[in-house]
mmCIF file of C-alpha atoms in Angstrom:
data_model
loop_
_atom_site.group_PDB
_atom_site.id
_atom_site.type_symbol
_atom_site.label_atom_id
_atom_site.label_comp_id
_atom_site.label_asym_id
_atom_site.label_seq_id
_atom_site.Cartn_x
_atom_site.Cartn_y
_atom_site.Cartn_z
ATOM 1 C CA UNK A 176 58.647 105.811 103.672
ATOM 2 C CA UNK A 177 60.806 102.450 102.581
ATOM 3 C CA UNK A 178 62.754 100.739 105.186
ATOM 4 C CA UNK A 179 65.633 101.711 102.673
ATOM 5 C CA UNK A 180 65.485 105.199 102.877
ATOM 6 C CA UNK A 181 64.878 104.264 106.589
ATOM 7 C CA UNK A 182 68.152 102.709 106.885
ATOM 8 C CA UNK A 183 69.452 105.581 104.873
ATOM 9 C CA UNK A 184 68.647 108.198 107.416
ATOM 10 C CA UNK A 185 69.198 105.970 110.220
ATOM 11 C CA UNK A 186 72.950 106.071 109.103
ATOM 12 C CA UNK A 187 73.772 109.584 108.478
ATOM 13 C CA UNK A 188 72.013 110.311 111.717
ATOM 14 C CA UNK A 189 74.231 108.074 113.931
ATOM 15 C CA UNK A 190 77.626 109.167 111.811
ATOM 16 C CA UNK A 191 76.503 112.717 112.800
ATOM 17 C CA UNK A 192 75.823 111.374 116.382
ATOM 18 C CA UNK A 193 79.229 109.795 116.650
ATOM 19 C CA UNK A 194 81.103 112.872 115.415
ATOM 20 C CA UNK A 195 78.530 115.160 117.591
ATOM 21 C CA UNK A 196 79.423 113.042 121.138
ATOM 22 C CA UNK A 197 82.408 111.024 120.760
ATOM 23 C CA UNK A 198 80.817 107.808 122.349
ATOM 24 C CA UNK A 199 79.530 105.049 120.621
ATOM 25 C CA UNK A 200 77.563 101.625 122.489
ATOM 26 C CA UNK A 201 73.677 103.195 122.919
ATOM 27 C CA UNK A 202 71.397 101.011 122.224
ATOM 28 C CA UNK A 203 68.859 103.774 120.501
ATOM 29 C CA UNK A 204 70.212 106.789 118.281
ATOM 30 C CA UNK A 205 67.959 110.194 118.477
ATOM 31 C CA UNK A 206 68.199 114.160 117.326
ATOM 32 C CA UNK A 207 66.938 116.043 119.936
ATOM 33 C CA UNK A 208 66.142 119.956 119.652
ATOM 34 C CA UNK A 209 64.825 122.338 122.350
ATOM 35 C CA UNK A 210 61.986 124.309 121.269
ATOM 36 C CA UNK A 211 63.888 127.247 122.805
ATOM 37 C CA UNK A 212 67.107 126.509 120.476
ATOM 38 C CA UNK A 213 64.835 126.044 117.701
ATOM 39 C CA UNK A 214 67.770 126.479 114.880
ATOM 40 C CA UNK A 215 70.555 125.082 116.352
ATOM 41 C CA UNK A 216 69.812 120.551 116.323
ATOM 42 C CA UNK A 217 72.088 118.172 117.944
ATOM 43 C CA UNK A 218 72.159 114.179 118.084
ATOM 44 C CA UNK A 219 72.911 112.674 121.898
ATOM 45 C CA UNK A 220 72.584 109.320 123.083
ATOM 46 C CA UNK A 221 69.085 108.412 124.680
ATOM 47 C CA UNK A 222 69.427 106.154 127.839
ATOM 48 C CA UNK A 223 66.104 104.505 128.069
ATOM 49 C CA UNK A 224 64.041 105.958 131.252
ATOM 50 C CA UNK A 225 61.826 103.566 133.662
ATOM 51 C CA UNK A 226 57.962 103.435 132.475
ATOM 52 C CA UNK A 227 57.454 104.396 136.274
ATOM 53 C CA UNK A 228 59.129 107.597 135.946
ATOM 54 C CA UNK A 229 58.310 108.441 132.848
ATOM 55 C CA UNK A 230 54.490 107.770 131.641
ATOM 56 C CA UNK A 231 53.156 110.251 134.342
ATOM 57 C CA UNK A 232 54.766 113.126 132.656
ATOM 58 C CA UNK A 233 58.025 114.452 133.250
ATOM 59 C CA UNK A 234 58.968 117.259 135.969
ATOM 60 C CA UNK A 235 57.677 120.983 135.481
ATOM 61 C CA UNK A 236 60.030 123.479 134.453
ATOM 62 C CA UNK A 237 60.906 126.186 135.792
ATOM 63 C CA UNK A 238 58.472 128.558 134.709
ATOM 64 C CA UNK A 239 55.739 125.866 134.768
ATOM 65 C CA UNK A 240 56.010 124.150 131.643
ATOM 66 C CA UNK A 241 54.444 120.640 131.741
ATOM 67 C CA UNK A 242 57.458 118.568 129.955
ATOM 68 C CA UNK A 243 56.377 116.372 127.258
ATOM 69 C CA UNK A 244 59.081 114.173 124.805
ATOM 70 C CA UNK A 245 57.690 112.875 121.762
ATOM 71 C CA UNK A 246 59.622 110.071 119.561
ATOM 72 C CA UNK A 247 60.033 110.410 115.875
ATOM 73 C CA UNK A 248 59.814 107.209 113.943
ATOM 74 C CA UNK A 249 62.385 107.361 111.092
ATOM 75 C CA UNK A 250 60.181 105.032 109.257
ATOM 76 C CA UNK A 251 57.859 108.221 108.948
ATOM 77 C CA UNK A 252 58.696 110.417 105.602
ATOM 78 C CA UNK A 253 60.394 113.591 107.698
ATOM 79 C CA UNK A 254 58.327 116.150 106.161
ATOM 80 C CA UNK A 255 55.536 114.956 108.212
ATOM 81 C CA UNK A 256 57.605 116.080 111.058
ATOM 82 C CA UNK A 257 57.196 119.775 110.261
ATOM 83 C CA UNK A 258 54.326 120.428 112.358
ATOM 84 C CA UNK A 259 55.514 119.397 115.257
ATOM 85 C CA UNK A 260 59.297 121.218 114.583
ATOM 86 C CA UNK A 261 56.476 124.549 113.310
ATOM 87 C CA UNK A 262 54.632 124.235 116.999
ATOM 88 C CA UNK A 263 58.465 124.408 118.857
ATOM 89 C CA UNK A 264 59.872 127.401 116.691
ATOM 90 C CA UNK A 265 56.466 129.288 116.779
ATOM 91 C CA UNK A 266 55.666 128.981 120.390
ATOM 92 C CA UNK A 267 52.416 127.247 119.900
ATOM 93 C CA UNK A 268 53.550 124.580 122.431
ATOM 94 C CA UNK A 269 54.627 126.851 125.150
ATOM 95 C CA UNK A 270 51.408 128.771 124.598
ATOM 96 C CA UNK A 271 49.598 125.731 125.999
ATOM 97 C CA UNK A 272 51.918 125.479 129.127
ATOM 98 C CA UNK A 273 53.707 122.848 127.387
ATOM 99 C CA UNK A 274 57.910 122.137 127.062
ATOM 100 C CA UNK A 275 58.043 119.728 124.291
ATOM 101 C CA UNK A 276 60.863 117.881 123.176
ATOM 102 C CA UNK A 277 60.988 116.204 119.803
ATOM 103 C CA UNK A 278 63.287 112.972 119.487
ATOM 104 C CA UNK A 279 64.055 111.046 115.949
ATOM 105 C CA UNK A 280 64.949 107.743 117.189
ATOM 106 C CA UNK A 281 67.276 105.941 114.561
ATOM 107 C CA UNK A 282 67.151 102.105 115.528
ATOM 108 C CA UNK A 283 66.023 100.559 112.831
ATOM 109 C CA UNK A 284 65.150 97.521 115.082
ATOM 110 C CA UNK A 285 63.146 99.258 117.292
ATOM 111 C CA UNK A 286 60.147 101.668 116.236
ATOM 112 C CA UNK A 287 59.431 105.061 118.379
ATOM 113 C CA UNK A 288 56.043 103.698 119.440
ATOM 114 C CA UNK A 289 57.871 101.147 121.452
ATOM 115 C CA UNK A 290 59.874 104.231 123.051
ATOM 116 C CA UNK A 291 56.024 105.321 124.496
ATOM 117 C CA UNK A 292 54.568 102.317 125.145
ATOM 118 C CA UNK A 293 57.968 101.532 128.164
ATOM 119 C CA UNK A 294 57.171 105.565 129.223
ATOM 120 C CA UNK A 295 60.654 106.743 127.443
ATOM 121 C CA UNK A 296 58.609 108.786 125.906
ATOM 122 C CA UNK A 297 54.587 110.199 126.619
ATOM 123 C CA UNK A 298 53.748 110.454 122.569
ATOM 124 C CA UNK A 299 55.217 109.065 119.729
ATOM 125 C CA UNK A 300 54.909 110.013 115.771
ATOM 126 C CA UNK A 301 54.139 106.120 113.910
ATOM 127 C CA UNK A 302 52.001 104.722 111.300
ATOM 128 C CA UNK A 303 49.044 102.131 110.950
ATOM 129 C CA UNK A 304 51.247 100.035 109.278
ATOM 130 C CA UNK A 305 54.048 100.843 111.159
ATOM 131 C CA UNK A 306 54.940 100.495 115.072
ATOM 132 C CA UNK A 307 50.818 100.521 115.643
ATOM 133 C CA UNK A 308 50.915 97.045 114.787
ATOM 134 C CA UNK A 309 53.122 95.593 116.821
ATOM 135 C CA UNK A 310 52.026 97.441 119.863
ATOM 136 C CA UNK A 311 48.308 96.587 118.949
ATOM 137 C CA UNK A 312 49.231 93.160 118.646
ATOM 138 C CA UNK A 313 51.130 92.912 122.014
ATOM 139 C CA UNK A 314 48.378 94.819 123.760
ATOM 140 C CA UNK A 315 50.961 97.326 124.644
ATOM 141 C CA UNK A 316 49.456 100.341 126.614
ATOM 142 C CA UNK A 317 49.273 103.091 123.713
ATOM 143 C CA UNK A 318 46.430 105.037 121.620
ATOM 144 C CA UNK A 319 46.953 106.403 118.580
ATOM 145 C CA UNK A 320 44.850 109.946 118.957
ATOM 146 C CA UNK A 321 45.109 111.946 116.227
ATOM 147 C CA UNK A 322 45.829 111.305 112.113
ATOM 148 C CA UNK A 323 48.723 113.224 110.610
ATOM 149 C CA UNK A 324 47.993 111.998 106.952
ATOM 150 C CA UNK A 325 44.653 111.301 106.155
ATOM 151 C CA UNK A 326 45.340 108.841 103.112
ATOM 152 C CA UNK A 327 47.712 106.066 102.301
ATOM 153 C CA UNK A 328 50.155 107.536 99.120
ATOM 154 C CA UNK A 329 51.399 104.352 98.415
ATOM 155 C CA UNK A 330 51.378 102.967 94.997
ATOM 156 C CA UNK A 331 52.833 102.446 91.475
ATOM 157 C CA UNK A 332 55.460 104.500 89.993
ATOM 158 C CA UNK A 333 56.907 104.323 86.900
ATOM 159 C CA UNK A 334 58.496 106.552 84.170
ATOM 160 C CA UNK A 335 55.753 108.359 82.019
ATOM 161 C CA UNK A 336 57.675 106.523 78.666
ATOM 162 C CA UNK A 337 56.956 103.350 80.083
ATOM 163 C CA UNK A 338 53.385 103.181 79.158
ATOM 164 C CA UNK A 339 52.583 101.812 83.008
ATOM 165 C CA UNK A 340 49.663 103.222 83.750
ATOM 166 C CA UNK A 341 48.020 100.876 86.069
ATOM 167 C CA UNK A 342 49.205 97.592 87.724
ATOM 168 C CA UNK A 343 48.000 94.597 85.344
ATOM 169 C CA UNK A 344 49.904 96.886 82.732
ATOM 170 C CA UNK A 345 52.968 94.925 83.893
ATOM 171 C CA UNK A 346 51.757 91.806 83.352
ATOM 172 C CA UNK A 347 54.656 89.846 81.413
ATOM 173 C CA UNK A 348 57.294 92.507 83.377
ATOM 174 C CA UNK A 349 58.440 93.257 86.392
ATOM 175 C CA UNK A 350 57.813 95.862 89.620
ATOM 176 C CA UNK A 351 60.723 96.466 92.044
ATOM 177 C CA UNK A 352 59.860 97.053 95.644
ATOM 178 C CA UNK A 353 62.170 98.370 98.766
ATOM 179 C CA UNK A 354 61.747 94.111 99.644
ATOM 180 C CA UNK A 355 59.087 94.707 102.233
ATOM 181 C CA UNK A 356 56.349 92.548 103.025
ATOM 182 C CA UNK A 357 54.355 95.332 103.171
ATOM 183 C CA UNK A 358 55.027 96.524 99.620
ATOM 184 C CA UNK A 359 55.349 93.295 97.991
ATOM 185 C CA UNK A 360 51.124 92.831 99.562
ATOM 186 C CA UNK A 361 50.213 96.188 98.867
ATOM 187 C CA UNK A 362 51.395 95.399 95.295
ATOM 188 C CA UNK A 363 49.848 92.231 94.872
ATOM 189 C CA UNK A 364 46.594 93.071 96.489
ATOM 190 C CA UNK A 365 45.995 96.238 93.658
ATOM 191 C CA UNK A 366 47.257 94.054 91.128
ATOM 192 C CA UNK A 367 44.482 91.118 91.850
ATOM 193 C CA UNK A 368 42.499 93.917 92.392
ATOM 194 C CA UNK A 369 42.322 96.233 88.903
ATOM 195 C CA UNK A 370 42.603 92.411 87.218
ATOM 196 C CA UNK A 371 45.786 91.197 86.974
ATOM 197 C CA UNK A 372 47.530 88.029 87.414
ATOM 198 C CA UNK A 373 50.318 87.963 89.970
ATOM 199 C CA UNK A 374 52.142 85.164 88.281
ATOM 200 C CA UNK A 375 52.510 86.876 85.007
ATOM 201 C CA UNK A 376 54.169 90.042 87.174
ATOM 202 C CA UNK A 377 58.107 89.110 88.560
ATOM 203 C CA UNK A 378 58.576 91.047 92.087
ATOM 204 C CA UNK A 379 62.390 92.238 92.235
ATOM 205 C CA UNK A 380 63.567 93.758 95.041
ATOM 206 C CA UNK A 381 65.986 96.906 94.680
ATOM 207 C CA UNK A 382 69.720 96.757 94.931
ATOM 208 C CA UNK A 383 69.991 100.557 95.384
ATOM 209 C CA UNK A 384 69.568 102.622 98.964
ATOM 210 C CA UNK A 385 69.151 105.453 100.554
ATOM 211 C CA UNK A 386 66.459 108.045 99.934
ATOM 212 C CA UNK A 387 66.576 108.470 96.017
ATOM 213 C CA UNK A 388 66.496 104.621 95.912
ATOM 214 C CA UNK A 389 63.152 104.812 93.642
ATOM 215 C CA UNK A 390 64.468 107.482 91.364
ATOM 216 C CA UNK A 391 67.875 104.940 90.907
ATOM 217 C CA UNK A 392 65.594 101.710 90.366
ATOM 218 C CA UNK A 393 63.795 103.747 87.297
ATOM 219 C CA UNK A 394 66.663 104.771 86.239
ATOM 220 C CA UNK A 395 67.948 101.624 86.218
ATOM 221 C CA UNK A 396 65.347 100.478 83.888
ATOM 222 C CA UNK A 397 62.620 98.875 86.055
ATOM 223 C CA UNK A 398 59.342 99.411 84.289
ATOM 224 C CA UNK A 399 57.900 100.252 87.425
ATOM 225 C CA UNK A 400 58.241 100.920 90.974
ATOM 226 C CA UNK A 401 56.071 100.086 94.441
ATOM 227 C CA UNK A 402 56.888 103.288 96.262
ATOM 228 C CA UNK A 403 54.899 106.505 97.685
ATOM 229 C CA UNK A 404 54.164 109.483 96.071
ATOM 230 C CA UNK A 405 54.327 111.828 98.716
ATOM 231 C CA UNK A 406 58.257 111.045 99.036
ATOM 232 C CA UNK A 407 59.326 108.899 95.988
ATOM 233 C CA UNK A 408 57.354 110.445 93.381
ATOM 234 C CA UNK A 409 57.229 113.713 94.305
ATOM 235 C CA UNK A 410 61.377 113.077 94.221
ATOM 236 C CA UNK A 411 60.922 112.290 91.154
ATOM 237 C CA UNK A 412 59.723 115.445 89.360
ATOM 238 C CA UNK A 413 62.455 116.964 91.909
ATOM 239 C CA UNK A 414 65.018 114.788 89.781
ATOM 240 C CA UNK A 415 63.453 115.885 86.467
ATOM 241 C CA UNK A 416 61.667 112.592 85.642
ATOM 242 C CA UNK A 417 58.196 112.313 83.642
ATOM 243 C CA UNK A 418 56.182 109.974 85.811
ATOM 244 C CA UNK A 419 53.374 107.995 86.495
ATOM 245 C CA UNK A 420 51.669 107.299 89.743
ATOM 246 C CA UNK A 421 48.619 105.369 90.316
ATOM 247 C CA UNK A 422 47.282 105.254 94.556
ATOM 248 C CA UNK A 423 46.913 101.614 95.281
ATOM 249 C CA UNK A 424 44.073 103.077 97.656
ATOM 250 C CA UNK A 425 41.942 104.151 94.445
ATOM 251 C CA UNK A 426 41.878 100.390 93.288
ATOM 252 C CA UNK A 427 41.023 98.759 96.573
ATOM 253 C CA UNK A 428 39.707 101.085 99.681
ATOM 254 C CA UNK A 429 40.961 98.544 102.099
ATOM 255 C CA UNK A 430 44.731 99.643 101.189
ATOM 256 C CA UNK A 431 43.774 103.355 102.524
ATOM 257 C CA UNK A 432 45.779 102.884 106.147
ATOM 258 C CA UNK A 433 47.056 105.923 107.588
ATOM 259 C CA UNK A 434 50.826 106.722 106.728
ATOM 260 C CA UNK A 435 51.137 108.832 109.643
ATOM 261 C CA UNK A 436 49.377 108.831 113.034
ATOM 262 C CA UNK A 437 50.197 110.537 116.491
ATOM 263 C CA UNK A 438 49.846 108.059 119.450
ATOM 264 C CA UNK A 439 49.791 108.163 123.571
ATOM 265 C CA UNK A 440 51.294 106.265 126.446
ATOM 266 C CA UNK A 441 48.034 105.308 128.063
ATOM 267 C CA UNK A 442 49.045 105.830 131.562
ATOM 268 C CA UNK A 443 49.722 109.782 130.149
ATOM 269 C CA UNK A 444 46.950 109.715 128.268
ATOM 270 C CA UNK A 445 44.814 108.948 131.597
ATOM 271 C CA UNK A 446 46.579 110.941 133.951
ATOM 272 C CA UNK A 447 46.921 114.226 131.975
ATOM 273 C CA UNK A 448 43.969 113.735 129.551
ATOM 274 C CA UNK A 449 44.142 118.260 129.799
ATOM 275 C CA UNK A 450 47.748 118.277 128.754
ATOM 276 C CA UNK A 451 47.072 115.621 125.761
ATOM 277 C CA UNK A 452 44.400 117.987 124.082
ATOM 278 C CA UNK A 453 46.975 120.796 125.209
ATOM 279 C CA UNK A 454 49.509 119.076 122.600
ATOM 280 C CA UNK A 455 46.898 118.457 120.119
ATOM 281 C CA UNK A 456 45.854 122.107 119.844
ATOM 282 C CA UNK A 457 49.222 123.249 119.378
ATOM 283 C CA UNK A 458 50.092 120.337 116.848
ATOM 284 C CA UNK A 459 47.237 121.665 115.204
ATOM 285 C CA UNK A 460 48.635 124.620 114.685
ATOM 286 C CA UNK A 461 51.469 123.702 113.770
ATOM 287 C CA UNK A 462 50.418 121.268 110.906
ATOM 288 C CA UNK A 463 48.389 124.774 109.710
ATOM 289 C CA UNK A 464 51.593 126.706 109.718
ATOM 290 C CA UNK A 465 53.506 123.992 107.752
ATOM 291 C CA UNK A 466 50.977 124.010 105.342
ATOM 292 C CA UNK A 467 50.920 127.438 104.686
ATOM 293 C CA UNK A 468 54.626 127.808 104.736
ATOM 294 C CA UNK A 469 56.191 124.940 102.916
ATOM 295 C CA UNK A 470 59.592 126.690 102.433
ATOM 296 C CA UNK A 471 59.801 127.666 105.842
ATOM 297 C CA UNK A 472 58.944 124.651 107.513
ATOM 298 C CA UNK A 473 61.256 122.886 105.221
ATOM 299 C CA UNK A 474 63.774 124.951 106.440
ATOM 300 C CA UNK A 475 63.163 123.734 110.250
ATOM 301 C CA UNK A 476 62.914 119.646 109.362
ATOM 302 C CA UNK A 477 66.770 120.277 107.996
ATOM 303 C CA UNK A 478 67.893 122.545 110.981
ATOM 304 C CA UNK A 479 66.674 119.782 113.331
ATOM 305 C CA UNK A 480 68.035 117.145 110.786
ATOM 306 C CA UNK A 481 71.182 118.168 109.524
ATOM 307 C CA UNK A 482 71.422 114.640 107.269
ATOM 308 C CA UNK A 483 68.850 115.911 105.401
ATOM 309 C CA UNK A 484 70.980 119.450 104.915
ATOM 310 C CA UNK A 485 71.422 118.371 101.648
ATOM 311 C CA UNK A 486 67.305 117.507 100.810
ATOM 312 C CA UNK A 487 65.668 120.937 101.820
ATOM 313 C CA UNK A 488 64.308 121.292 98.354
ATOM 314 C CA UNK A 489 62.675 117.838 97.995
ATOM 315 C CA UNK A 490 61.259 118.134 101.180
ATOM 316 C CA UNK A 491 59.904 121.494 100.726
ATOM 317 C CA UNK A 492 58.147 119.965 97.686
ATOM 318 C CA UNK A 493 56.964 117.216 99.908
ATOM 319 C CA UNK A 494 55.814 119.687 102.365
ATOM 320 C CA UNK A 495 53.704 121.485 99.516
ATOM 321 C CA UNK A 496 51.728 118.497 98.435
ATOM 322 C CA UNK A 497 50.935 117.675 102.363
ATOM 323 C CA UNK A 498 49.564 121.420 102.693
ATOM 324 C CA UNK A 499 46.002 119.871 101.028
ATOM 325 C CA UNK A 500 46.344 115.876 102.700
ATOM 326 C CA UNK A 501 46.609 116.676 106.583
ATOM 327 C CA UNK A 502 42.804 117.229 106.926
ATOM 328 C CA UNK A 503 42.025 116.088 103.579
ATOM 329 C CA UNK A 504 38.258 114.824 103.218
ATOM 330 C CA UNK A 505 37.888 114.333 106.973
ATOM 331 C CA UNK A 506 35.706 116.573 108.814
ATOM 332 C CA UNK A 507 38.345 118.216 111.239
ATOM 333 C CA UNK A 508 42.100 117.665 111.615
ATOM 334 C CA UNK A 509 43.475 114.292 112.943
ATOM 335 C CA UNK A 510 39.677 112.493 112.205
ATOM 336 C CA UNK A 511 40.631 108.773 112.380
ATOM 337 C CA UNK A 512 37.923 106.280 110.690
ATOM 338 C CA UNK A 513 36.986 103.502 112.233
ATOM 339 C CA UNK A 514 35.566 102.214 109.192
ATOM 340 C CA UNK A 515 38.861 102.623 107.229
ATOM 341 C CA UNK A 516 40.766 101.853 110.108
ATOM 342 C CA UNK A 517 39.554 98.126 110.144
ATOM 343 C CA UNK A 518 39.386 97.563 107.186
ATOM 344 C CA UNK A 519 43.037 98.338 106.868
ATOM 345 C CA UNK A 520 44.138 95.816 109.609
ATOM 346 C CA UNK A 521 41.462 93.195 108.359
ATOM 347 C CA UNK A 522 43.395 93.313 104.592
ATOM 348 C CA UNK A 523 46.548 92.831 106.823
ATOM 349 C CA UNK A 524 45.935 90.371 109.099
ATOM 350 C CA UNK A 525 44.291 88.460 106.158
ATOM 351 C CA UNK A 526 47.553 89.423 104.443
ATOM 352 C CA UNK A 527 49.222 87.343 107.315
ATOM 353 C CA UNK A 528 52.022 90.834 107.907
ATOM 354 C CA UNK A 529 52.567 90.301 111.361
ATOM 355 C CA UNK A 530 53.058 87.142 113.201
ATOM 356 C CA UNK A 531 49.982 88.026 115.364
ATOM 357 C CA UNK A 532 46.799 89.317 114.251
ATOM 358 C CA UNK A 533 46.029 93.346 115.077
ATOM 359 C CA UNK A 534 42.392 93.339 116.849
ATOM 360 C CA UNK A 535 40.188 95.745 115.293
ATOM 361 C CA UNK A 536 37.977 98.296 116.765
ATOM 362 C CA UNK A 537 40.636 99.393 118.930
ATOM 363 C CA UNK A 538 43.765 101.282 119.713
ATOM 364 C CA UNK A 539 42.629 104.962 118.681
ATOM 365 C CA UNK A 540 40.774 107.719 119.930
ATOM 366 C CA UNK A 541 39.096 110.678 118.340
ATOM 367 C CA UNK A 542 37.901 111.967 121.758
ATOM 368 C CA UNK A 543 41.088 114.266 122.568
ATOM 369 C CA UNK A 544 41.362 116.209 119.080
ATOM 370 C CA UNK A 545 40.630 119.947 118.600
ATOM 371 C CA UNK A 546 37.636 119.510 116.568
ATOM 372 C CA UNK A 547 38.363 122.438 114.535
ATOM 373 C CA UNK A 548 36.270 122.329 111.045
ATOM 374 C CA UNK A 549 38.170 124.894 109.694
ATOM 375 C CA UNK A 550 41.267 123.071 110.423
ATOM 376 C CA UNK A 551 43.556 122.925 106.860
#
């Protein structure tokens, strides 16, 4: 997802947060949903909880339920939220003795890895390129345990009309980006890559926002677009636009990071290593269910997102084209590769993305996933 659309969400959230509690002045924004309300979503302010109180797990319930809260990173497209919303509504979570609530955090300036890492919350929903950085760079204390996407769907979008088929293709026009860093590399590194020269190629950056901001900058007459396909192009046909999409990952294989990964507080993660695969069953699960039922799961990202009310449809056809990219090629569900994994980070900290460089070899675990080979 852009930092535009980002922004986007980030906003309607905290105008529905405002109008939901009447009290402005937290310093973090989140939607938080019960699993045992699972239709009914509401947006409260978070006060941020002591690591020491927190990373240990949070009191039992009642009826026994181990309490787990796991941040949302609104950086994340929300359709890859639907597995987790899936294991709430379907009882997959309680069915591991687990109470698990699910919390979209809206500050732009801070990601929901960080929210983990200080023991607000045990698990967090990120990406490679996301909050993993950061926290890998600042040795912060959390593991990333568990792939949600297997492959990065960034790359070049442009109308089918255009005759951009490929990045050198624009050489002597232009690509608009969302203005990232990120984008503007990922862009220049396929371009180099299938050929091209990246001085004959002008890099705009869009003036529109919000989540259709791809669709507007095509419409708008840029030849081509540095977007994702799971979320911009896929909005796209949605929109009723002939389109082309080229992976930047089938140029170069060191552009294949992971869009979406699940990630531990390690002081959880050591202390209730049980619990951990607990949530990792269920998620698996859950990620099943979503792919089998698109239109339903759909249904639950909007109930516990009600600024996205309006987006069911796009989503849903987000959710579709996920059904066949959780597992993917891996061999079971959540696989991360070191392999991949590296060479992501070593493309970015060549890339110079962060002001520190991300150590490789580290910060992810395959040991706690459900090793399921059927897993979809």
């Amino acid at each position: 997802m852009t930092r535009k659309y980002s922004a986007a969400l980030a906003a309607a959230a905290l105008a529905f947060a405002l109008s939901a509690c009447g009290e402005p002045g937290a310093s973090s924004t989140l939607a938080s949903t019960s699993p045992t309300t699972p239709s009914a979503s509401s947006v409260v302010q978070q006060q941020s909880e002591s690591a020491s109180s927190t990373a240990s797990g949070l009191p039992a319930t009642a009826d026994k339920k181990f309490q787990v809260r796991i941040a949302l990173d609104n950086s994340v497209p929300p359709s890859l939220f639907a597995g987790i919303y899936a294991a709430q509504e379907e009882g997959y979570f309680s069915a591991e003795g687990l109470d698990v609530e699910a919390a979209l955090y809206t500050d732009t300036g801070t990601p929901a890895l960080e929210k983990a890492a200080d023991g607000t919350a045990q698990l967090a929903v990120t990406a490679q390129a996301g909050g993993m950085v950061s926290a890998l760079a600042d040795a912060k204390p959390v593991t990333a345990v568990a792939a949600l996407q297997q492959h990065n769907d960034a790359g070049l979008l442009s109308i089918d009309s255009n005759h951009v088929q490929r990045p050198r293709a624009l050489e002597g026009k232009s690509c608009t980006t969302d203005g990232s860093p990120l984008q503007q590399a990922l862009f220049r590194t396929a371009l180099t890559a299938d050929g091209g020269d990246t001085t004959k190629v002008t890099l705009n950056t869009s003036a529109q926002s919000g989540i259709d901001w791809a669709v507007q900058a095509l419409q708008s007459n840029a030849p081509a677009v540095s977007a994702s396909y799971g979320w911009d192009g896929l909005l796209c046909k949605e929109k009723g636009l002939s389109v082309n999409f080229q992976f930047y990952a089938d140029i170069s294989s060191q552009l294949d990071g992971y869009p979406a990964l699940l990630a531990v507080n390690n002081t959880f993660l050591n202390a209730h290593g049980a619990q951990v695969k607990a949530f990792l069953r269920a998620a698996w699960r859950g990620y099943t269910y979503a792919a089998q039922y698109p239109d339903t799961a759909a249904a639950l990202v909007t109930q516990r997102i009600p600024s996205l009310s309006q987006d069911q449809s796009g989503i849903q056809r987000s959710l579709t084209w996920l059904a066949g990219k959780y597992r993917d090629d891996a061999p079971y569900w959540g696989a991360i590769d070191q392999t991949r994994w590296n060479a992501f980070y070593t493309w970015f900290n060549t890339q110079k993305l962060s002001a520190k460089s991300v150590p490789l070899g580290t910060g992810f675990s395959n040991e706690y996933l459900p090793q399921q080979t059927t897993a979809s």
